[in-house]
Each structure stands twice: as structure tokens, then as C-alpha cells.
Amino acid sequence: MNRLAKAAAVVVAAAALPYLAFLALYGLVRPDGSPAEKRDAEPTVSVVLPTYNEADIIEKKLDDLLELDYPMEKVELVVVDSSDDETPDLIREYLAEREHPELTLIEEGERRGLAVALNDAYAAANHEMVVKTDCDSFVAEDALRVAAANLADPDVAAVTGQNAEVLGGSEVEAGYRGVQAHVQTLESHLDSTLIFHGPFSAFENDAIVPIDRDSLADDTELALKIRRNGKRVVFDPAIRYSEASHSDFTKRRLQKDRRGMGLIRLLVRHRDALGRYGKYGGLVLPFNWWFMVVSPWLVALAIGLLTGAALVAAGPFGLAVPAALWAFVRLGGSDRLGPLQPVYAVFDTQVSLFRASVELLRGEGDGTWEIDEELREAFE
């Protein structure tokens, strides 16, 4: 075995060790469902909905919200809009003849970024429970009730859920969300989870604090700050939503890379939380640091070392290594890896996190977001 091959073996082993430790811990804890002490509750609810040029889908989203199994007289809808199309007019028209929910419409004169818009919306929210959702997602009918049951636990101040049905049929995203659900369930049973999801996240109004104006991970940042202020933030797989996603490798980069940038930057900015706040800083944050910051670079290094080792050992035939990787990506991106699809989904995420790290080092990234028209079609 040449030196490059030995180095590659060491890197692969180092990259894999924390994941093996996680699997062992999962088997020891055997977490199931939400750790919150759920109780039936029916608080007043502010649903926060940021919109930007949603004319094609806004009525379908409003249909979805009004179908929630919850008394609409206890619900207010807070929309913060920066559109240059007819989105705000469609919202007014849709709700004009309905007594409930009450509408608060904040119209921005210019796009200032999602985080700034959300801070304004959260400040305008008057009710006990605040739910943030995205326009291009569907929410299960019982989501508000399940969220309220979680927040009835006095130790819990925020809860998020899982993408139970990936619109568009992406097996890559479905595989990754399946893995992620197991990770977040264990994190929640240990203490609190890190990642909160835009299609559905619920917060106690009294626990909400402003997020950074340039945040690219607004939901996760708010949850992290709430945990730092002493309350638990958990994941409940019983809260279900549907969001569209791509499988194709190239198309996924637009959707995934920006998310990766936001999460990495958030971890770096809150690096002082490592080792603090119980098992959150002692186990949850270190694991996410490894997965999002360290592991992607080790994966890239391992690929380079394996390719170099193969070329040294077999000459031009060593190109079989990058060829095999190319085939793995092609098959995974077209949902043809069968039982290996979740493995590819994790690899795909590592690619996004590596690219996100490089883009952050280059100083890229702002607080605005671009519409993926193809994903919007999947929602429609």
C-alpha cells in the first residue's frame, strides 16, 4: 500500500469515527418521538408568512392554512411582503370576506433580506404561539395542535417537524430527511436539536429574540438563541409538512448550498456555545460541527488521496476511482441507487457543505433568496 493510500485510509477512519459513535449512542438511547411532556393545549397563534412574488401559489398556501384543524378565531396571519407582483393584493382579496383569521400585512418598500423581514413580522405577532411557515410548503392539518402540545411543556419553547412527503419525488432529499430525522430525534432526547425548518417551526412568543440582519439560517438561529436563553428546542416527527426538492446533482446546489452557508456561518458565530448549555453544547453542537464544518473537508481530502493513490498504483487505470465516483453521483442524482440512496443523500449534503465553506471563505452570501421556478411547479 503506497503512502497516499495509507493517508486516505487514515482520513476515512477519522471522518467515520464520530458517526460510528453517534450510531452507538442512538442504539443506547433508542429515542422515539418528541421528548416533550405533551399536553392538550389551544393557545392563540400567530402564523408568520414571508412572501416574495408568490402570485402563482399564494392562494394554494392560504387554502392550506385555512384547512388546519384549529379554531381560526384564535389565529392571526402576519404576512411580511416584499413582492413586486400582485401577491399582497391577492392576499387581501382572499381574506376580505373572511372574519378569521385576522390579517396583518406588512408591505416592504424594498427587499431588505429575509431576516430583517422576519424580525418585523415577529415584532408584529401578538399571539401566544408563533408559527413560521414558507409559501412553497404544505402543512399537515394537525400541525398546530401537535406544536401546541409540545410547547405546553414548560421547559420547551420551540419545536420543529419533518418533511414527511418530498414534493417532486426526490429520493435524494427523502433519504437525507430520513437520516436527519433520526439525528434530530436523538438530539432532542439528549437536550435540544440544532436545525429548525422553514416550512414549519413554532415558538413561544415570549421566547422570541431578534435574529441577525444578515442571517441565512433564520429559523435555526432563533432556536439556537432560545436554547442559549435557557429553554429547550426540540424536534417532533409527528409534526409533518411537505416541501419540494430536486434529486439532480446540479439543480440541488441552488437549494442546498445556501442552506449550508447559513448553518456553517451560524455555528462559527456561536462557537462560544461549545461545551456549554448541558448536552447541547457538549454533544449536539460538536456533532454538528463535525458534520457541517470538519467532515466535508475530510471527504474532499479522502477523494483526492484515493484518486492519487490509484493513479500511483495503477497509472491511467487509476482513473477508475473518479469514474466510479461520477457513476455514483449520476445514479444517485437520478434516484437509481436503491438501498444506497440514503448514503448518497448524506454524500450530496457533504458536497453542499464543502461548497458552502468555500463560498463563505470567499466572502459570498447575503440575506436574500432566489425563487426556484421548477420547485414552485412541483408545489403547484
Short mmCIF file of C-alpha atoms in Angstrom, two decimals:
data_model
loop_
_atom_site.label_atom_id
_atom_site.label_comp_id
_atom_site.label_asym_id
_atom_site.label_seq_id
_atom_site.Cartn_x
_atom_site.Cartn_y
_atom_site.Cartn_z
CA MET A 1 0.00 0.00 0.00
CA ASN A 2 1.53 3.35 -1.03
CA ARG A 3 1.68 6.37 1.25
CA LEU A 4 -1.26 8.08 -0.40
CA ALA A 5 -3.43 5.03 0.17
CA LYS A 6 -2.39 4.85 3.82
CA ALA A 7 -3.15 8.55 4.25
CA ALA A 8 -6.55 8.07 2.61
CA ALA A 9 -7.35 5.20 4.99
CA VAL A 10 -6.46 7.36 7.99
CA VAL A 11 -8.64 10.23 6.74
CA VAL A 12 -11.60 7.93 6.05
CA ALA A 13 -11.30 6.38 9.50
CA ALA A 14 -11.08 9.79 11.16
CA ALA A 15 -14.10 11.05 9.25
CA ALA A 16 -16.17 7.96 10.11
CA LEU A 17 -15.38 7.71 13.84
CA PRO A 18 -17.88 10.35 15.11
CA TYR A 19 -20.64 8.81 13.01
CA LEU A 20 -19.96 5.37 14.46
CA ALA A 21 -20.06 6.91 17.94
CA PHE A 22 -23.38 8.53 17.08
CA LEU A 23 -24.83 5.20 15.94
CA ALA A 24 -23.70 3.59 19.18
CA LEU A 25 -25.29 6.38 21.22
CA TYR A 26 -28.50 6.09 19.21
CA GLY A 27 -28.64 2.38 19.94
CA LEU A 28 -28.07 3.07 23.64
CA VAL A 29 -30.70 5.83 23.99
CA ARG A 30 -33.25 4.43 21.49
CA PRO A 31 -35.10 7.76 21.17
CA ASP A 32 -38.67 7.80 19.93
CA GLY A 33 -40.89 10.76 19.08
CA SER A 34 -40.72 14.07 20.91
CA PRO A 35 -39.16 14.23 24.40
CA ALA A 36 -41.60 16.94 25.47
CA GLU A 37 -44.25 16.21 28.07
CA LYS A 38 -47.13 16.87 25.72
CA ARG A 39 -50.46 18.15 26.97
CA ASP A 40 -53.56 19.23 25.08
CA ALA A 41 -53.45 22.99 24.63
CA GLU A 42 -55.13 25.58 22.45
CA PRO A 43 -53.17 28.84 22.67
CA THR A 44 -53.74 31.78 20.37
CA VAL A 45 -51.50 31.51 17.31
CA SER A 46 -49.70 33.99 15.06
CA VAL A 47 -48.78 32.41 11.72
CA VAL A 48 -45.86 34.29 10.17
CA LEU A 49 -45.62 34.03 6.38
CA PRO A 50 -42.84 35.82 4.45
CA THR A 51 -43.73 36.36 0.79
CA TYR A 52 -41.88 37.43 -2.33
CA ASN A 53 -43.56 37.23 -5.73
CA GLU A 54 -45.84 34.35 -4.72
CA ALA A 55 -48.77 35.24 -7.01
CA ASP A 56 -48.83 31.80 -8.63
CA ILE A 57 -49.01 29.87 -5.36
CA ILE A 58 -50.27 32.19 -2.60
CA GLU A 59 -53.93 31.14 -2.84
CA LYS A 60 -52.99 27.47 -2.58
CA LYS A 61 -50.91 28.26 0.52
CA LEU A 62 -53.81 30.18 2.08
CA ASP A 63 -56.11 27.25 1.30
CA ASP A 64 -53.67 25.03 3.15
CA LEU A 65 -53.59 27.29 6.20
CA LEU A 66 -57.37 27.57 6.43
CA GLU A 67 -57.67 23.78 6.35
CA LEU A 68 -55.67 23.43 9.57
CA ASP A 69 -57.54 21.69 12.38
CA TYR A 70 -57.59 24.71 14.68
CA PRO A 71 -60.15 27.39 15.56
CA MET A 72 -59.42 30.24 13.16
CA GLU A 73 -60.78 32.81 15.62
CA LYS A 74 -57.64 32.06 17.64
CA VAL A 75 -55.34 32.60 14.66
CA GLU A 76 -53.84 35.73 13.16
CA LEU A 77 -51.89 35.72 9.90
CA VAL A 78 -48.86 38.01 9.80
CA VAL A 79 -47.58 38.41 6.25
CA VAL A 80 -44.39 40.33 5.51
CA ASP A 81 -44.21 41.00 1.79
CA SER A 82 -41.51 42.41 -0.48
CA SER A 83 -43.13 41.49 -3.80
CA ASP A 84 -43.22 43.49 -7.00
CA ASP A 85 -46.15 41.46 -8.32
CA GLU A 86 -49.79 41.21 -7.18
CA THR A 87 -49.13 38.95 -4.17
CA PRO A 88 -50.32 41.42 -1.48
CA ASP A 89 -53.48 42.24 -3.44
CA LEU A 90 -54.30 38.54 -3.80
CA ILE A 91 -53.87 38.06 -0.05
CA ARG A 92 -56.22 40.95 0.73
CA GLU A 93 -58.81 39.70 -1.72
CA TYR A 94 -58.63 36.15 -0.41
CA LEU A 95 -59.24 37.20 3.20
CA ALA A 96 -61.52 40.19 2.56
CA GLU A 97 -64.78 38.35 3.16
CA ARG A 98 -63.47 36.08 5.92
CA GLU A 99 -63.78 37.17 9.51
CA HIS A 100 -60.96 34.86 10.55
CA PRO A 101 -58.03 34.67 10.59
CA GLU A 102 -57.19 38.29 11.26
CA LEU A 103 -54.66 39.64 8.75
CA THR A 104 -51.65 41.82 9.48
CA LEU A 105 -49.94 42.67 6.19
CA ILE A 106 -46.52 44.33 6.35
CA GLU A 107 -45.50 45.65 2.92
CA GLU A 108 -41.84 46.46 2.45
CA GLY A 109 -40.82 49.17 0.03
CA GLU A 110 -37.71 47.22 -0.95
CA ARG A 111 -36.18 43.81 -0.32
CA ARG A 112 -34.04 44.01 2.79
CA GLY A 113 -33.40 40.33 3.31
CA LEU A 114 -35.44 37.56 4.91
CA ALA A 115 -34.02 38.01 8.41
CA VAL A 116 -34.96 41.69 8.56
CA ALA A 117 -38.45 40.91 7.28
CA LEU A 118 -38.91 38.16 9.86
CA ASN A 119 -37.80 40.41 12.70
CA ASP A 120 -40.55 42.85 11.70
CA ALA A 121 -43.11 40.06 11.45
CA TYR A 122 -42.19 38.57 14.83
CA ALA A 123 -42.42 42.01 16.43
CA ALA A 124 -45.93 42.40 14.98
CA ALA A 125 -47.10 38.96 16.15
CA ASN A 126 -49.45 39.34 19.11
CA HIS A 127 -50.43 35.79 20.00
CA GLU A 128 -49.03 33.23 22.43
CA MET A 129 -47.60 30.76 19.92
CA VAL A 130 -45.81 31.99 16.80
CA VAL A 131 -45.55 29.64 13.81
CA LYS A 132 -43.22 30.42 10.91
CA THR A 133 -44.04 28.72 7.60
CA ASP A 134 -42.96 29.09 3.97
CA CYS A 135 -45.21 29.73 1.00
CA ASP A 136 -43.94 26.78 -1.03
CA SER A 137 -44.86 24.11 1.51
CA PHE A 138 -47.92 22.26 2.76
CA VAL A 139 -48.55 21.68 6.47
CA ALA A 140 -50.41 18.71 7.99
CA GLU A 141 -53.86 19.54 9.36
CA ASP A 142 -52.90 18.69 12.96
CA ALA A 143 -49.57 20.57 12.94
CA LEU A 144 -50.74 23.47 15.14
CA ARG A 145 -52.23 21.14 17.74
CA VAL A 146 -49.12 18.94 17.88
CA ALA A 147 -46.90 22.02 18.18
CA ALA A 148 -49.08 23.46 20.94
CA ALA A 149 -48.90 20.16 22.84
CA ASN A 150 -45.10 20.32 22.74
CA LEU A 151 -44.98 23.94 23.88
CA ALA A 152 -47.28 23.09 26.79
CA ASP A 153 -44.18 21.56 28.39
CA PRO A 154 -42.80 24.46 30.48
CA ASP A 155 -39.20 23.52 29.60
CA VAL A 156 -39.82 23.64 25.83
CA ALA A 157 -40.02 26.97 23.98
CA ALA A 158 -39.69 25.89 20.34
CA VAL A 159 -40.48 22.87 18.19
CA THR A 160 -39.99 21.91 14.55
CA GLY A 161 -41.06 18.96 12.41
CA GLN A 162 -40.10 16.83 9.44
CA ASN A 163 -40.60 16.81 5.70
CA ALA A 164 -42.85 13.75 5.64
CA GLU A 165 -43.53 13.90 1.90
CA VAL A 166 -41.00 15.36 -0.53
CA LEU A 167 -42.91 17.08 -3.33
CA GLY A 168 -41.47 16.30 -6.73
CA GLY A 169 -40.49 12.78 -5.65
CA SER A 170 -36.82 13.43 -4.83
CA GLU A 171 -35.43 10.19 -3.37
CA VAL A 172 -32.21 12.04 -2.54
CA GLU A 173 -33.97 14.52 -0.30
CA ALA A 174 -36.26 11.85 1.15
CA GLY A 175 -33.22 9.77 2.06
CA TYR A 176 -31.45 12.68 3.68
CA ARG A 177 -34.52 13.80 5.62
CA GLY A 178 -34.93 10.25 6.91
CA VAL A 179 -31.38 10.27 8.25
CA GLN A 180 -31.80 13.79 9.59
CA ALA A 181 -35.00 12.86 11.44
CA HIS A 182 -33.11 10.16 13.37
CA VAL A 183 -30.32 12.63 14.19
CA GLN A 184 -32.72 15.31 15.39
CA THR A 185 -34.77 12.85 17.44
CA LEU A 186 -31.64 11.77 19.33
CA GLU A 187 -30.50 15.39 19.78
CA SER A 188 -33.88 16.31 21.23
CA HIS A 189 -33.82 13.44 23.72
CA LEU A 190 -30.29 14.35 24.77
CA ASP A 191 -31.19 18.02 25.22
CA SER A 192 -32.22 20.08 22.16
CA THR A 193 -31.88 19.89 18.41
CA LEU A 194 -29.97 22.39 16.28
CA ILE A 195 -31.67 22.66 12.90
CA PHE A 196 -35.14 24.21 12.58
CA HIS A 197 -37.06 24.01 9.33
CA GLY A 198 -38.64 26.88 7.40
CA PRO A 199 -41.83 25.08 6.33
CA PHE A 200 -42.88 24.72 9.98
CA SER A 201 -41.28 25.98 13.18
CA ALA A 202 -43.23 27.03 16.27
CA PHE A 203 -42.03 29.30 19.09
CA GLU A 204 -43.36 30.69 22.34
CA ASN A 205 -43.88 34.38 21.61
CA ASP A 206 -42.23 35.41 24.87
CA ALA A 207 -39.08 33.47 23.92
CA ILE A 208 -38.53 35.15 20.53
CA VAL A 209 -35.48 37.40 20.18
CA PRO A 210 -34.18 39.29 17.13
CA ILE A 211 -32.03 37.40 14.63
CA ASP A 212 -29.00 38.81 12.83
CA ARG A 213 -29.90 41.02 9.89
CA ASP A 214 -27.69 39.01 7.52
CA SER A 215 -28.79 35.59 8.78
CA LEU A 216 -29.00 32.79 6.20
CA ALA A 217 -30.34 30.29 8.75
CA ASP A 218 -33.06 32.34 10.40
CA ASP A 219 -35.18 29.53 11.89
CA THR A 220 -32.17 27.67 13.27
CA GLU A 221 -30.62 30.87 14.59
CA LEU A 222 -33.76 31.77 16.51
CA ALA A 223 -33.94 28.28 18.01
CA LEU A 224 -30.25 28.38 18.96
CA LYS A 225 -30.68 31.73 20.70
CA ILE A 226 -33.72 30.43 22.58
CA ARG A 227 -31.68 27.45 23.79
CA ARG A 228 -28.91 29.80 24.89
CA ASN A 229 -31.51 31.69 26.90
CA GLY A 230 -32.31 28.55 28.88
CA LYS A 231 -35.26 26.82 27.17
CA ARG A 232 -35.23 23.54 25.20
CA VAL A 233 -35.87 23.47 21.47
CA VAL A 234 -36.98 20.11 20.12
CA PHE A 235 -37.86 18.09 17.04
CA ASP A 236 -41.16 16.20 16.86
CA PRO A 237 -41.57 13.81 13.91
CA ALA A 238 -45.34 13.94 14.48
CA ILE A 239 -45.29 17.48 13.05
CA ARG A 240 -45.43 16.91 9.32
CA TYR A 241 -45.04 19.16 6.32
CA SER A 242 -44.35 18.76 2.60
CA GLU A 243 -41.69 20.66 0.68
CA ALA A 244 -40.38 20.26 -2.86
CA SER A 245 -36.83 19.25 -3.67
CA HIS A 246 -34.61 18.19 -6.56
CA SER A 247 -32.68 14.95 -6.97
CA ASP A 248 -30.48 16.10 -9.85
CA PHE A 249 -26.98 16.91 -8.56
CA THR A 250 -26.62 20.28 -10.29
CA LYS A 251 -30.14 21.51 -9.51
CA ARG A 252 -29.74 20.66 -5.82
CA ARG A 253 -26.83 23.05 -5.44
CA LEU A 254 -29.06 26.16 -5.61
CA GLN A 255 -31.31 24.75 -2.93
CA LYS A 256 -28.70 23.17 -0.64
CA ASP A 257 -25.58 25.32 -0.85
CA ARG A 258 -27.20 28.44 0.57
CA ARG A 259 -28.62 26.46 3.47
CA GLY A 260 -25.16 25.08 4.12
CA MET A 261 -23.66 28.56 4.14
CA GLY A 262 -26.18 29.75 6.69
CA LEU A 263 -25.68 26.82 9.05
CA ILE A 264 -21.89 26.94 8.91
CA ARG A 265 -21.78 30.67 9.50
CA LEU A 266 -24.19 30.30 12.41
CA LEU A 267 -22.04 27.63 14.06
CA VAL A 268 -18.94 29.78 13.69
CA ARG A 269 -20.63 32.86 15.12
CA HIS A 270 -21.87 30.85 18.11
CA ARG A 271 -18.71 28.82 18.63
CA ASP A 272 -18.57 30.06 22.23
CA ALA A 273 -21.59 27.81 22.94
CA LEU A 274 -19.42 24.69 22.55
CA GLY A 275 -19.09 22.95 25.88
CA ARG A 276 -21.90 24.99 27.46
CA TYR A 277 -25.66 24.54 27.99
CA GLY A 278 -25.50 20.91 29.09
CA LYS A 279 -25.51 18.18 26.46
CA TYR A 280 -26.50 20.76 23.83
CA GLY A 281 -23.03 22.28 23.87
CA GLY A 282 -21.33 19.07 24.99
CA LEU A 283 -22.71 16.65 22.37
CA VAL A 284 -25.21 18.21 19.95
CA LEU A 285 -23.13 21.17 18.78
CA PRO A 286 -19.85 19.22 18.50
CA PHE A 287 -21.55 16.59 16.33
CA ASN A 288 -22.98 19.30 14.06
CA TRP A 289 -19.58 21.00 13.89
CA TRP A 290 -18.11 17.71 12.73
CA PHE A 291 -20.85 17.02 10.19
CA MET A 292 -21.01 20.55 8.74
CA VAL A 293 -17.53 22.00 9.15
CA VAL A 294 -14.90 19.26 9.52
CA SER A 295 -16.27 16.19 7.75
CA PRO A 296 -16.86 17.82 4.32
CA TRP A 297 -13.19 18.78 4.09
CA LEU A 298 -12.13 15.28 5.14
CA VAL A 299 -14.41 13.77 2.49
CA ALA A 300 -12.87 16.03 -0.18
CA LEU A 301 -9.36 15.18 1.06
CA ALA A 302 -10.12 11.45 1.07
CA ILE A 303 -11.38 11.59 -2.52
CA GLY A 304 -8.21 13.39 -3.61
CA LEU A 305 -5.94 10.96 -1.75
CA LEU A 306 -7.76 7.87 -3.07
CA THR A 307 -7.53 9.18 -6.64
CA GLY A 308 -3.83 9.95 -6.22
CA ALA A 309 -3.16 6.55 -4.66
CA ALA A 310 -4.95 4.78 -7.51
CA LEU A 311 -3.01 6.72 -10.15
CA VAL A 312 0.30 5.93 -8.44
CA ALA A 313 -0.57 2.23 -8.14
CA ALA A 314 -2.27 1.63 -11.49
CA GLY A 315 -1.32 4.51 -13.76
CA PRO A 316 -4.11 5.59 -16.11
CA PHE A 317 -6.26 2.75 -14.79
CA GLY A 318 -6.38 4.67 -11.53
CA LEU A 319 -8.92 6.94 -13.20
CA ALA A 320 -11.39 4.21 -12.30
CA VAL A 321 -11.74 5.91 -8.90
CA PRO A 322 -13.10 9.26 -10.18
CA ALA A 323 -15.09 7.33 -12.79
CA ALA A 324 -16.74 5.27 -10.06
CA LEU A 325 -17.50 8.46 -8.13
CA TRP A 326 -19.00 10.02 -11.25
CA ALA A 327 -21.22 6.93 -11.72
CA PHE A 328 -22.23 7.07 -8.05
CA VAL A 329 -23.30 10.70 -8.46
CA ARG A 330 -25.12 10.05 -11.72
CA LEU A 331 -27.05 7.10 -10.33
CA GLY A 332 -27.78 8.84 -7.04
CA GLY A 333 -28.91 12.02 -8.75
CA SER A 334 -31.40 10.04 -10.81
CA ASP A 335 -32.71 8.05 -7.79
CA ARG A 336 -31.31 4.72 -9.02
CA LEU A 337 -29.18 3.57 -6.08
CA GLY A 338 -31.90 1.62 -4.30
CA PRO A 339 -30.93 0.91 -0.67
CA LEU A 340 -27.79 3.03 -1.07
CA GLN A 341 -29.85 6.16 -1.78
CA PRO A 342 -29.63 7.45 1.85
CA VAL A 343 -25.83 7.05 1.72
CA TYR A 344 -25.74 9.11 -1.44
CA ALA A 345 -28.06 11.69 0.16
CA VAL A 346 -25.57 12.21 3.01
CA PHE A 347 -22.70 12.45 0.50
CA ASP A 348 -24.66 15.00 -1.52
CA THR A 349 -25.11 17.09 1.64
CA GLN A 350 -21.38 16.87 2.37
CA VAL A 351 -20.74 18.25 -1.13
CA SER A 352 -23.02 21.20 -0.43
CA LEU A 353 -21.38 21.87 2.92
CA PHE A 354 -17.91 21.79 1.32
CA ARG A 355 -19.01 24.18 -1.42
CA ALA A 356 -20.67 26.39 1.21
CA SER A 357 -17.45 26.54 3.22
CA VAL A 358 -15.50 27.62 0.15
CA GLU A 359 -18.08 30.27 -0.73
CA LEU A 360 -18.01 31.65 2.83
CA LEU A 361 -14.21 31.82 2.74
CA ARG A 362 -14.59 33.84 -0.46
CA GLY A 363 -16.93 36.25 1.32
CA GLU A 364 -20.08 35.33 -0.59
CA GLY A 365 -23.66 35.11 0.69
CA ASP A 366 -26.34 37.67 1.52
CA GLY A 367 -29.74 37.65 3.16
CA THR A 368 -31.92 37.48 0.04
CA TRP A 369 -33.15 34.32 -1.65
CA GLU A 370 -33.93 33.39 -5.23
CA ILE A 371 -37.07 31.61 -6.40
CA ASP A 372 -36.57 28.16 -7.93
CA GLU A 373 -39.31 28.13 -10.55
CA GLU A 374 -39.06 24.38 -11.14
CA LEU A 375 -39.65 23.65 -7.46
CA ARG A 376 -42.57 26.06 -7.48
CA GLU A 377 -44.11 23.98 -10.23
CA ALA A 378 -43.82 20.89 -8.02
CA PHE A 379 -45.69 22.79 -5.28
CA GLU A 380 -48.42 23.85 -7.70
#
